[in-house]
PDB file of C-alpha atoms in Angstrom:
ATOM      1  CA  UNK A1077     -55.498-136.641  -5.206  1.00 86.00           C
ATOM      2  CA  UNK A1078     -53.617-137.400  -8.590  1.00 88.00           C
ATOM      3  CA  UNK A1079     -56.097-136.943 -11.327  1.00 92.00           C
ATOM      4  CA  UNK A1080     -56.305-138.340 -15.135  1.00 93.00           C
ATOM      5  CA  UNK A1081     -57.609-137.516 -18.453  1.00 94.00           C
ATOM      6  CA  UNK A1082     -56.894-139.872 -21.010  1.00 94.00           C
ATOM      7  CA  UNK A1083     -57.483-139.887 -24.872  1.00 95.00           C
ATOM      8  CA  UNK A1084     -57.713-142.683 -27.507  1.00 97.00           C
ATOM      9  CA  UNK A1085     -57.787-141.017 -30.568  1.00 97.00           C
ATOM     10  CA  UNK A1086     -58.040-142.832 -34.095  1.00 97.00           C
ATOM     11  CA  UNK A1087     -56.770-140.800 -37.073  1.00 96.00           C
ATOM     12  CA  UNK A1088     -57.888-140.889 -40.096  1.00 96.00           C
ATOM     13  CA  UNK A1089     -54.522-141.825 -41.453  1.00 95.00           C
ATOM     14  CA  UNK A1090     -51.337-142.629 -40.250  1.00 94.00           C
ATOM     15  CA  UNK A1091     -49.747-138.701 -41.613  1.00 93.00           C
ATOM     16  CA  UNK A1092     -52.293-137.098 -39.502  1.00 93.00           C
ATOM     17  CA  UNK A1093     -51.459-138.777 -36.661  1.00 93.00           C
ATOM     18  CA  UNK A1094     -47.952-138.243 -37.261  1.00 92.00           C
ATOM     19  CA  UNK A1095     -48.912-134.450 -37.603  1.00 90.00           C
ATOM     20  CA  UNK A1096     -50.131-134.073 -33.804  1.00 90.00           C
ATOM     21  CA  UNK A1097     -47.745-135.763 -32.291  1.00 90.00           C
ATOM     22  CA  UNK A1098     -45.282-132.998 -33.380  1.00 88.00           C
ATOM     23  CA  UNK A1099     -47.548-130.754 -32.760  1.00 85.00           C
ATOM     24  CA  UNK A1100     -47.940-131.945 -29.510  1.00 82.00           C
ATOM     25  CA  UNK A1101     -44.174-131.906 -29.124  1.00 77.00           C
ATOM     26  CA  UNK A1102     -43.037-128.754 -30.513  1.00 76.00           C
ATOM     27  CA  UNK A1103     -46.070-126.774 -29.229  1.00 70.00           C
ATOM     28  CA  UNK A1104     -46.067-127.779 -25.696  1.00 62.00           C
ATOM     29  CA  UNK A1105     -43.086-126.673 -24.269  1.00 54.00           C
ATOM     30  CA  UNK A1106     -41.527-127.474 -20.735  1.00 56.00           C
ATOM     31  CA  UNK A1107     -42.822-124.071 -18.644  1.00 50.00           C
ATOM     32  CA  UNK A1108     -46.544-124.820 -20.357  1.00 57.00           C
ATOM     33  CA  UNK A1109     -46.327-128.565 -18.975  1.00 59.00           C
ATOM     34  CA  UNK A1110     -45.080-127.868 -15.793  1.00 60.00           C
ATOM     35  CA  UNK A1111     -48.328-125.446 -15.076  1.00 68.00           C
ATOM     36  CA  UNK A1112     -50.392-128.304 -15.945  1.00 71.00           C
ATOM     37  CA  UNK A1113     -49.000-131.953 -15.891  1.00 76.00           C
ATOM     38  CA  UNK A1114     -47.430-133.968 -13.677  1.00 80.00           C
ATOM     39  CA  UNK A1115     -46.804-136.339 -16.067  1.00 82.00           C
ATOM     40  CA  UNK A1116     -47.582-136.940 -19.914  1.00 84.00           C
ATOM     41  CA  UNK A1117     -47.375-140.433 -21.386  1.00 85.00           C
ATOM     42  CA  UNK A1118     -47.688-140.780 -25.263  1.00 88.00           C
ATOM     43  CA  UNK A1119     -48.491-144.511 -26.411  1.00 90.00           C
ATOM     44  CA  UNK A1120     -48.762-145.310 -29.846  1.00 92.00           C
ATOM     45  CA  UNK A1121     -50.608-148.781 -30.731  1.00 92.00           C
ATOM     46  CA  UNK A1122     -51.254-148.489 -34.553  1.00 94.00           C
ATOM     47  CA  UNK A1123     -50.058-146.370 -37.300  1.00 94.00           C
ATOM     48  CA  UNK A1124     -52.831-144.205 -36.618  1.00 95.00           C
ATOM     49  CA  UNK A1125     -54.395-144.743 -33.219  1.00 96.00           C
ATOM     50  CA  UNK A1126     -52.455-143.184 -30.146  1.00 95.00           C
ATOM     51  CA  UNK A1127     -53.447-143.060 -26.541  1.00 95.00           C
ATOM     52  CA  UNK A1128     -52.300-139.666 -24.831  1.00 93.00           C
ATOM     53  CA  UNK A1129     -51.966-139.985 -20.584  1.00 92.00           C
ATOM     54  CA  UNK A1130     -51.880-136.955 -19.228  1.00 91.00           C
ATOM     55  CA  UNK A1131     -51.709-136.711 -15.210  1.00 91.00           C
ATOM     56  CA  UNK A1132     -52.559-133.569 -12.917  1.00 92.00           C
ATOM     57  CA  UNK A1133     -51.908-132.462  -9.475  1.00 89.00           C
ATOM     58  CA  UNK A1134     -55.455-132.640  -8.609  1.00 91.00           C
ATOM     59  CA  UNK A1135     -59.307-131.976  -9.790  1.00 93.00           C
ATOM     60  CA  UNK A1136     -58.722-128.029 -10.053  1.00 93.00           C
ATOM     61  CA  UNK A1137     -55.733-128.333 -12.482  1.00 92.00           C
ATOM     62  CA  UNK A1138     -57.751-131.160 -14.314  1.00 92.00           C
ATOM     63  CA  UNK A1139     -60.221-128.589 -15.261  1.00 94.00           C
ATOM     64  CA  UNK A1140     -58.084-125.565 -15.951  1.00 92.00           C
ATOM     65  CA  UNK A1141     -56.053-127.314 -18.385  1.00 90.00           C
ATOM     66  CA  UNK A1142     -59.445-128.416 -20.331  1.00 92.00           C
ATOM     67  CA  UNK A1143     -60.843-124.860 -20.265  1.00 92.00           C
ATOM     68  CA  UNK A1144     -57.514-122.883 -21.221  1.00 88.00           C
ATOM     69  CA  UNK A1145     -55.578-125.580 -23.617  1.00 86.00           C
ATOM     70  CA  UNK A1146     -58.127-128.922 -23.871  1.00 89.00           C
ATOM     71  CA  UNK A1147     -61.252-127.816 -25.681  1.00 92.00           C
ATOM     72  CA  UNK A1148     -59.467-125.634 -28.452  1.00 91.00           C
ATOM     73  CA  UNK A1149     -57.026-128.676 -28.873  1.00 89.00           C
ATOM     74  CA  UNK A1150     -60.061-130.993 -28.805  1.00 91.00           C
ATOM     75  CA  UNK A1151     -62.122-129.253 -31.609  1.00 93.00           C
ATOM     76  CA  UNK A1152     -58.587-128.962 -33.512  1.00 90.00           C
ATOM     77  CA  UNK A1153     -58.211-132.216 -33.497  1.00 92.00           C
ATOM     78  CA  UNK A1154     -62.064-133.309 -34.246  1.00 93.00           C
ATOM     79  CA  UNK A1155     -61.648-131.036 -37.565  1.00 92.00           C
ATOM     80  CA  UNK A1156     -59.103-133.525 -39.092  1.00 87.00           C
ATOM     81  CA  UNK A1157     -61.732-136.528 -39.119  1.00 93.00           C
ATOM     82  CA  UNK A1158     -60.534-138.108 -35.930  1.00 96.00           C
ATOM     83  CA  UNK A1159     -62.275-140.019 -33.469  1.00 97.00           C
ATOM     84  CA  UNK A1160     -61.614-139.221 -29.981  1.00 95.00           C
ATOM     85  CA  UNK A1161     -62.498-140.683 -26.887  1.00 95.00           C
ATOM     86  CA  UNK A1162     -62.306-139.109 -23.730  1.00 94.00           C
ATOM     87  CA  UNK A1163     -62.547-140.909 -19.996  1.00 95.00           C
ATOM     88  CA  UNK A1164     -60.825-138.439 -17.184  1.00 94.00           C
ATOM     89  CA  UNK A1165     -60.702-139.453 -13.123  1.00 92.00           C
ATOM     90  CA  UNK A1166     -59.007-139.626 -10.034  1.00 89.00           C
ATOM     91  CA  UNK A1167     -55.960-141.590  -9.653  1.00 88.00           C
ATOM     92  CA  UNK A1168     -56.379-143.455  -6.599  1.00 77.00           C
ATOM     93  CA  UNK A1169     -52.670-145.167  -7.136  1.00 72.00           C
ATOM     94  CA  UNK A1170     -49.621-143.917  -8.766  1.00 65.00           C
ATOM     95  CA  UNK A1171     -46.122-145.843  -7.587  1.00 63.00           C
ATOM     96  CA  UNK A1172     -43.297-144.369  -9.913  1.00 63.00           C
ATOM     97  CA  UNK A1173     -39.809-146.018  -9.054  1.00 61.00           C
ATOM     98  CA  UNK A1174     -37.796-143.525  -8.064  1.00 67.00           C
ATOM     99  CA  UNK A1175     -34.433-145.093  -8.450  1.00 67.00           C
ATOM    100  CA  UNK A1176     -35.334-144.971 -12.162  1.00 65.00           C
ATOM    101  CA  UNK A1177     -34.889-141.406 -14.656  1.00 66.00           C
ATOM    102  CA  UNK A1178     -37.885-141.905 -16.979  1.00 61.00           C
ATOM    103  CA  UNK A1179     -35.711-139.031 -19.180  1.00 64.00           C
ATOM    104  CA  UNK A1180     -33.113-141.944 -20.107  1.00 64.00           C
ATOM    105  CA  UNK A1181     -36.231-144.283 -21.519  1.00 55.00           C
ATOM    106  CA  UNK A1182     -37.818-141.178 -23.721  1.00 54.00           C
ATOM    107  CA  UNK A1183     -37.461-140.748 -27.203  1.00 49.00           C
TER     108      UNK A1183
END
């Protein structure tokens, strides 16, 4: 079964927040994603609050992304005075249209 982890994270200011999102982008490349994610959605609802999707194969890869890339990230991102929230689950329903590329609708 499809599993989550989801962050809300509040920055302390907008530049920090615009900080890990490169991060995220630059440091994360395809090869690293595709051992981990199935998907990774990035949605932005204030300057400085952003809520990071991430989506697994299952449990197992749920966990080994947390112990290998997750908890360094995590205190990384706890040292620049952000507040994170964590919630992580199974995904009991995930319906993607397929006659849609959701590469044409990223940024």
């Amino acid at each position: 079964m499809v599993h989550c982890r989801i962050f809300k994270i509040t920055f302390p200011n907008e530049f920090s927040k615009e900080s890990f999102d490169s991060f995220i982008l630059t440091n994360h490349s395809k090869a690293e994603e595709k051992n981990f994610f199935l998907m990774r959605i990035t949605i932005t609802t204030s300057n400085n609050i952003g809520f990071y999707l991430n989506f697994f194969e299952n449990e197992n890869s749920l966990k080994l992304a947390w112990k290998e890339k997750g908890e360094v990230l995590f205190a990384k991102v706890k040292s620049l005075g952000a507040k994170i929230e964590k919630h992580e689950g199974p995904v009991p329903l995930l319906s993607i249209n397929s006659l849609k590329d959701l590469n044409k609708h990223l940024i």
